[in-house]
Amino acid sequence: MSKSSTPKPTESELNILQVLWAKGPSSVRIVNDTLNETREIGYTTTLKLMQIMTEKGLVIRDTSTRSHIYSPNVSEDVTKNNLLNGFLKQTFQGSAGNLVMQALGNHKTSPEELEQIKTLIKEIEKSNHGTNQ
C-alpha cells in the first residue's frame, strides 16, 4: 500500500494497530485482551472495528484457521509519518520547530531525552551542511 493511498486510522483503529505492531499477527481475543489492560472495550466492539479495518485495508485477515488472525497491512513508520505530517500542517502551519518548542515547553523532558534531541540536531546540521556546499 503506497503512502498516498494509506487510509488515516481513527484513534480506536490506531490503538488496534499499535497492538498488532507490538505483538504481530493476532486474534481478536488477543487484541481485545491487550486493549482491556488500559481501558475497557467489549469484544464485539473490537471485532467490528477490525472488520472495518479489513475493509479499509488497514489490516489483513487470515481465515485459514478457526480463529481468524489479523495482521497490520500498513507500516508503523508510514502511518506515524502520515499522521504527524497532517497534524503538523493543521496545527503548526507546517513548522516542525514550532511543534518541538511547544512539546518541550509543555512537558518535562528527561536528561536522556535532551541528549537524544541534541544528537539528532547535530546529525541534521551535518546533513544540511553537506547538501549546502
mmCIF file with all atom_site columns, C-alpha atoms in Angstrom:
data_model
loop_
_atom_site.group_PDB
_atom_site.id
_atom_site.type_symbol
_atom_site.label_atom_id
_atom_site.label_alt_id
_atom_site.label_comp_id
_atom_site.label_asym_id
_atom_site.label_entity_id
_atom_site.label_seq_id
_atom_site.pdbx_PDB_ins_code
_atom_site.Cartn_x
_atom_site.Cartn_y
_atom_site.Cartn_z
_atom_site.occupancy
_atom_site.B_iso_or_equiv
_atom_site.pdbx_formal_charge
_atom_site.auth_seq_id
_atom_site.auth_comp_id
_atom_site.auth_asym_id
_atom_site.auth_atom_id
_atom_site.pdbx_PDB_model_num
ATOM 1   C CA . MET A 1 1   ? 0.000   0.000   0.000  1.00 0.00 ? 1   MET A CA 1
ATOM 2   C CA . SER A 1 2   ? 1.553   3.312   -1.068 1.00 0.00 ? 2   SER A CA 1
ATOM 3   C CA . LYS A 1 3   ? 1.976   6.304   1.228  1.00 0.00 ? 3   LYS A CA 1
ATOM 4   C CA . SER A 1 4   ? -0.640  8.376   -0.582 1.00 0.00 ? 4   SER A CA 1
ATOM 5   C CA . SER A 1 5   ? -3.286  5.649   -0.562 1.00 0.00 ? 5   SER A CA 1
ATOM 6   C CA . THR A 1 6   ? -2.836  4.711   3.097  1.00 0.00 ? 6   THR A CA 1
ATOM 7   C CA . PRO A 1 7   ? -6.134  5.408   4.883  1.00 0.00 ? 7   PRO A CA 1
ATOM 8   C CA . LYS A 1 8   ? -5.942  7.508   8.037  1.00 0.00 ? 8   LYS A CA 1
ATOM 9   C CA . PRO A 1 9   ? -6.831  5.346   11.045 1.00 0.00 ? 9   PRO A CA 1
ATOM 10  C CA . THR A 1 10  ? -9.189  6.632   13.714 1.00 0.00 ? 10  THR A CA 1
ATOM 11  C CA . GLU A 1 11  ? -7.942  6.771   17.311 1.00 0.00 ? 11  GLU A CA 1
ATOM 12  C CA . SER A 1 12  ? -9.531  3.378   18.087 1.00 0.00 ? 12  SER A CA 1
ATOM 13  C CA . GLU A 1 13  ? -8.082  1.846   14.912 1.00 0.00 ? 13  GLU A CA 1
ATOM 14  C CA . LEU A 1 14  ? -4.658  3.243   15.796 1.00 0.00 ? 14  LEU A CA 1
ATOM 15  C CA . ASN A 1 15  ? -4.893  1.559   19.217 1.00 0.00 ? 15  ASN A CA 1
ATOM 16  C CA . ILE A 1 16  ? -5.541  -1.770  17.471 1.00 0.00 ? 16  ILE A CA 1
ATOM 17  C CA . LEU A 1 17  ? -2.701  -1.209  15.012 1.00 0.00 ? 17  LEU A CA 1
ATOM 18  C CA . GLN A 1 18  ? -0.345  -0.487  17.911 1.00 0.00 ? 18  GLN A CA 1
ATOM 19  C CA . VAL A 1 19  ? -1.234  -3.859  19.438 1.00 0.00 ? 19  VAL A CA 1
ATOM 20  C CA . LEU A 1 20  ? -0.644  -5.634  16.113 1.00 0.00 ? 20  LEU A CA 1
ATOM 21  C CA . TRP A 1 21  ? 2.655   -3.812  15.525 1.00 0.00 ? 21  TRP A CA 1
ATOM 22  C CA . ALA A 1 22  ? 3.849   -4.779  19.015 1.00 0.00 ? 22  ALA A CA 1
ATOM 23  C CA . LYS A 1 23  ? 2.536   -8.365  19.171 1.00 0.00 ? 23  LYS A CA 1
ATOM 24  C CA . GLY A 1 24  ? 2.484   -9.350  15.499 1.00 0.00 ? 24  GLY A CA 1
ATOM 25  C CA . PRO A 1 25  ? -0.381  -11.273 13.864 1.00 0.00 ? 25  PRO A CA 1
ATOM 26  C CA . SER A 1 26  ? -3.099  -11.790 16.474 1.00 0.00 ? 26  SER A CA 1
ATOM 27  C CA . SER A 1 27  ? -6.663  -12.946 17.002 1.00 0.00 ? 27  SER A CA 1
ATOM 28  C CA . VAL A 1 28  ? -9.436  -10.542 18.001 1.00 0.00 ? 28  VAL A CA 1
ATOM 29  C CA . ARG A 1 29  ? -9.328  -12.084 21.507 1.00 0.00 ? 29  ARG A CA 1
ATOM 30  C CA . ILE A 1 30  ? -5.619  -11.265 21.941 1.00 0.00 ? 30  ILE A CA 1
ATOM 31  C CA . VAL A 1 31  ? -6.103  -7.718  20.654 1.00 0.00 ? 31  VAL A CA 1
ATOM 32  C CA . ASN A 1 32  ? -9.163  -7.210  22.863 1.00 0.00 ? 32  ASN A CA 1
ATOM 33  C CA . ASP A 1 33  ? -7.433  -8.586  25.962 1.00 0.00 ? 33  ASP A CA 1
ATOM 34  C CA . THR A 1 34  ? -4.456  -6.288  25.337 1.00 0.00 ? 34  THR A CA 1
ATOM 35  C CA . LEU A 1 35  ? -6.681  -3.237  24.869 1.00 0.00 ? 35  LEU A CA 1
ATOM 36  C CA . ASN A 1 36  ? -8.528  -4.104  28.084 1.00 0.00 ? 36  ASN A CA 1
ATOM 37  C CA . GLU A 1 37  ? -5.274  -3.761  30.037 1.00 0.00 ? 37  GLU A CA 1
ATOM 38  C CA . THR A 1 38  ? -5.627  0.037   29.752 1.00 0.00 ? 38  THR A CA 1
ATOM 39  C CA . ARG A 1 39  ? -9.355  0.622   29.214 1.00 0.00 ? 39  ARG A CA 1
ATOM 40  C CA . GLU A 1 40  ? -12.499 -1.441  28.992 1.00 0.00 ? 40  GLU A CA 1
ATOM 41  C CA . ILE A 1 41  ? -13.659 -2.302  25.486 1.00 0.00 ? 41  ILE A CA 1
ATOM 42  C CA . GLY A 1 42  ? -16.105 -5.034  24.533 1.00 0.00 ? 42  GLY A CA 1
ATOM 43  C CA . TYR A 1 43  ? -15.073 -7.985  22.387 1.00 0.00 ? 43  TYR A CA 1
ATOM 44  C CA . THR A 1 44  ? -17.772 -7.275  19.794 1.00 0.00 ? 44  THR A CA 1
ATOM 45  C CA . THR A 1 45  ? -16.611 -3.655  19.527 1.00 0.00 ? 45  THR A CA 1
ATOM 46  C CA . THR A 1 46  ? -13.050 -4.804  18.843 1.00 0.00 ? 46  THR A CA 1
ATOM 47  C CA . LEU A 1 47  ? -14.308 -7.375  16.331 1.00 0.00 ? 47  LEU A CA 1
ATOM 48  C CA . LYS A 1 48  ? -16.397 -4.773  14.480 1.00 0.00 ? 48  LYS A CA 1
ATOM 49  C CA . LEU A 1 49  ? -13.514 -2.302  14.389 1.00 0.00 ? 49  LEU A CA 1
ATOM 50  C CA . MET A 1 50  ? -11.172 -4.961  12.998 1.00 0.00 ? 50  MET A CA 1
ATOM 51  C CA . GLN A 1 51  ? -13.747 -5.908  10.341 1.00 0.00 ? 51  GLN A CA 1
ATOM 52  C CA . ILE A 1 52  ? -13.977 -2.241  9.302  1.00 0.00 ? 52  ILE A CA 1
ATOM 53  C CA . MET A 1 53  ? -10.177 -2.008  9.299  1.00 0.00 ? 53  MET A CA 1
ATOM 54  C CA . THR A 1 54  ? -10.069 -5.020  6.958  1.00 0.00 ? 54  THR A CA 1
ATOM 55  C CA . GLU A 1 55  ? -12.469 -3.265  4.572  1.00 0.00 ? 55  GLU A CA 1
ATOM 56  C CA . LYS A 1 56  ? -10.357 -0.084  4.721  1.00 0.00 ? 56  LYS A CA 1
ATOM 57  C CA . GLY A 1 57  ? -7.175  -2.035  4.008  1.00 0.00 ? 57  GLY A CA 1
ATOM 58  C CA . LEU A 1 58  ? -5.521  -1.262  7.345  1.00 0.00 ? 58  LEU A CA 1
ATOM 59  C CA . VAL A 1 59  ? -5.306  -4.950  8.330  1.00 0.00 ? 59  VAL A CA 1
ATOM 60  C CA . ILE A 1 60  ? -5.335  -8.313  6.566  1.00 0.00 ? 60  ILE A CA 1
ATOM 61  C CA . ARG A 1 61  ? -7.427  -11.206 7.909  1.00 0.00 ? 61  ARG A CA 1
ATOM 62  C CA . ASP A 1 62  ? -6.188  -14.799 7.621  1.00 0.00 ? 62  ASP A CA 1
ATOM 63  C CA . THR A 1 63  ? -9.226  -17.079 7.644  1.00 0.00 ? 63  THR A CA 1
ATOM 64  C CA . SER A 1 64  ? -7.332  -20.366 7.238  1.00 0.00 ? 64  SER A CA 1
ATOM 65  C CA . THR A 1 65  ? -7.762  -21.260 10.924 1.00 0.00 ? 65  THR A CA 1
ATOM 66  C CA . ARG A 1 66  ? -10.837 -21.369 13.143 1.00 0.00 ? 66  ARG A CA 1
ATOM 67  C CA . SER A 1 67  ? -9.716  -18.248 14.974 1.00 0.00 ? 67  SER A CA 1
ATOM 68  C CA . HIS A 1 68  ? -9.125  -15.558 12.335 1.00 0.00 ? 68  HIS A CA 1
ATOM 69  C CA . ILE A 1 69  ? -5.733  -13.915 12.598 1.00 0.00 ? 69  ILE A CA 1
ATOM 70  C CA . TYR A 1 70  ? -5.245  -10.247 11.773 1.00 0.00 ? 70  TYR A CA 1
ATOM 71  C CA . SER A 1 71  ? -2.019  -8.611  10.626 1.00 0.00 ? 71  SER A CA 1
ATOM 72  C CA . PRO A 1 72  ? -1.269  -4.946  10.005 1.00 0.00 ? 72  PRO A CA 1
ATOM 73  C CA . ASN A 1 73  ? -1.371  -4.022  6.312  1.00 0.00 ? 73  ASN A CA 1
ATOM 74  C CA . VAL A 1 74  ? 0.245   -0.626  6.929  1.00 0.00 ? 74  VAL A CA 1
ATOM 75  C CA . SER A 1 75  ? 3.697   0.048   8.306  1.00 0.00 ? 75  SER A CA 1
ATOM 76  C CA . GLU A 1 76  ? 4.108   1.737   11.648 1.00 0.00 ? 76  GLU A CA 1
ATOM 77  C CA . ASP A 1 77  ? 6.595   4.297   10.300 1.00 0.00 ? 77  ASP A CA 1
ATOM 78  C CA . VAL A 1 78  ? 4.467   5.311   7.304  1.00 0.00 ? 78  VAL A CA 1
ATOM 79  C CA . THR A 1 79  ? 1.352   5.590   9.470  1.00 0.00 ? 79  THR A CA 1
ATOM 80  C CA . LYS A 1 80  ? 3.101   7.694   12.119 1.00 0.00 ? 80  LYS A CA 1
ATOM 81  C CA . ASN A 1 81  ? 4.671   9.929   9.470  1.00 0.00 ? 81  ASN A CA 1
ATOM 82  C CA . ASN A 1 82  ? 1.330   10.474  7.713  1.00 0.00 ? 82  ASN A CA 1
ATOM 83  C CA . LEU A 1 83  ? -0.443  11.293  10.989 1.00 0.00 ? 83  LEU A CA 1
ATOM 84  C CA . LEU A 1 84  ? 2.365   13.575  12.152 1.00 0.00 ? 84  LEU A CA 1
ATOM 85  C CA . ASN A 1 85  ? 2.576   15.409  8.816  1.00 0.00 ? 85  ASN A CA 1
ATOM 86  C CA . GLY A 1 86  ? -1.189  16.016  8.847  1.00 0.00 ? 86  GLY A CA 1
ATOM 87  C CA . PHE A 1 87  ? -1.068  17.226  12.451 1.00 0.00 ? 87  PHE A CA 1
ATOM 88  C CA . LEU A 1 88  ? 1.940   19.443  11.701 1.00 0.00 ? 88  LEU A CA 1
ATOM 89  C CA . LYS A 1 89  ? 0.188   21.089  8.735  1.00 0.00 ? 89  LYS A CA 1
ATOM 90  C CA . GLN A 1 90  ? -3.137  21.567  10.527 1.00 0.00 ? 90  GLN A CA 1
ATOM 91  C CA . THR A 1 91  ? -1.861  22.666  13.918 1.00 0.00 ? 91  THR A CA 1
ATOM 92  C CA . PHE A 1 92  ? 1.541   24.287  13.379 1.00 0.00 ? 92  PHE A CA 1
ATOM 93  C CA . GLN A 1 93  ? 1.259   25.553  9.792  1.00 0.00 ? 93  GLN A CA 1
ATOM 94  C CA . GLY A 1 94  ? 3.903   23.006  8.791  1.00 0.00 ? 94  GLY A CA 1
ATOM 95  C CA . SER A 1 95  ? 6.559   24.270  11.231 1.00 0.00 ? 95  SER A CA 1
ATOM 96  C CA . ALA A 1 96  ? 8.416   21.390  12.867 1.00 0.00 ? 96  ALA A CA 1
ATOM 97  C CA . GLY A 1 97  ? 10.279  23.925  15.015 1.00 0.00 ? 97  GLY A CA 1
ATOM 98  C CA . ASN A 1 98  ? 7.056   25.291  16.497 1.00 0.00 ? 98  ASN A CA 1
ATOM 99  C CA . LEU A 1 99  ? 5.875   21.749  17.220 1.00 0.00 ? 99  LEU A CA 1
ATOM 100 C CA . VAL A 1 100 ? 9.114   20.864  19.019 1.00 0.00 ? 100 VAL A CA 1
ATOM 101 C CA . MET A 1 101 ? 9.163   24.101  21.022 1.00 0.00 ? 101 MET A CA 1
ATOM 102 C CA . GLN A 1 102 ? 5.529   23.588  22.066 1.00 0.00 ? 102 GLN A CA 1
ATOM 103 C CA . ALA A 1 103 ? 6.195   19.981  23.076 1.00 0.00 ? 103 ALA A CA 1
ATOM 104 C CA . LEU A 1 104 ? 9.367   20.802  25.005 1.00 0.00 ? 104 LEU A CA 1
ATOM 105 C CA . GLY A 1 105 ? 7.731   23.784  26.715 1.00 0.00 ? 105 GLY A CA 1
ATOM 106 C CA . ASN A 1 106 ? 4.709   21.812  27.905 1.00 0.00 ? 106 ASN A CA 1
ATOM 107 C CA . HIS A 1 107 ? 6.301   18.585  29.126 1.00 0.00 ? 107 HIS A CA 1
ATOM 108 C CA . LYS A 1 108 ? 9.174   17.659  31.407 1.00 0.00 ? 108 LYS A CA 1
ATOM 109 C CA . THR A 1 109 ? 11.991  16.274  29.318 1.00 0.00 ? 109 THR A CA 1
ATOM 110 C CA . SER A 1 110 ? 14.446  13.819  30.869 1.00 0.00 ? 110 SER A CA 1
ATOM 111 C CA . PRO A 1 111 ? 18.210  14.416  30.561 1.00 0.00 ? 111 PRO A CA 1
ATOM 112 C CA . GLU A 1 112 ? 18.391  11.290  28.355 1.00 0.00 ? 112 GLU A CA 1
ATOM 113 C CA . GLU A 1 113 ? 15.731  12.647  26.002 1.00 0.00 ? 113 GLU A CA 1
ATOM 114 C CA . LEU A 1 114 ? 17.507  16.012  25.827 1.00 0.00 ? 114 LEU A CA 1
ATOM 115 C CA . GLU A 1 115 ? 20.737  14.245  24.849 1.00 0.00 ? 115 GLU A CA 1
ATOM 116 C CA . GLN A 1 116 ? 18.900  12.320  22.119 1.00 0.00 ? 116 GLN A CA 1
ATOM 117 C CA . ILE A 1 117 ? 17.414  15.585  20.832 1.00 0.00 ? 117 ILE A CA 1
ATOM 118 C CA . LYS A 1 118 ? 20.858  17.270  20.838 1.00 0.00 ? 118 LYS A CA 1
ATOM 119 C CA . THR A 1 119 ? 22.335  14.322  18.939 1.00 0.00 ? 119 THR A CA 1
ATOM 120 C CA . LEU A 1 120 ? 19.535  14.464  16.375 1.00 0.00 ? 120 LEU A CA 1
ATOM 121 C CA . ILE A 1 121 ? 20.032  18.214  15.899 1.00 0.00 ? 121 ILE A CA 1
ATOM 122 C CA . LYS A 1 122 ? 23.772  17.675  15.335 1.00 0.00 ? 122 LYS A CA 1
ATOM 123 C CA . GLU A 1 123 ? 23.038  14.953  12.743 1.00 0.00 ? 123 GLU A CA 1
ATOM 124 C CA . ILE A 1 124 ? 20.550  17.215  10.952 1.00 0.00 ? 124 ILE A CA 1
ATOM 125 C CA . GLU A 1 125 ? 23.042  20.096  10.948 1.00 0.00 ? 125 GLU A CA 1
ATOM 126 C CA . LYS A 1 126 ? 25.743  17.816  9.478  1.00 0.00 ? 126 LYS A CA 1
ATOM 127 C CA . SER A 1 127 ? 23.461  16.569  6.714  1.00 0.00 ? 127 SER A CA 1
ATOM 128 C CA . ASN A 1 128 ? 22.263  20.119  5.937  1.00 0.00 ? 128 ASN A CA 1
ATOM 129 C CA . HIS A 1 129 ? 25.842  21.403  5.701  1.00 0.00 ? 129 HIS A CA 1
ATOM 130 C CA . GLY A 1 130 ? 26.685  18.545  3.353  1.00 0.00 ? 130 GLY A CA 1
ATOM 131 C CA . THR A 1 131 ? 23.858  19.479  0.970  1.00 0.00 ? 131 THR A CA 1
ATOM 132 C CA . ASN A 1 132 ? 24.520  23.246  1.072  1.00 0.00 ? 132 ASN A CA 1
ATOM 133 C CA . GLN A 1 133 ? 28.133  23.067  -0.072 1.00 0.00 ? 133 GLN A CA 1
#
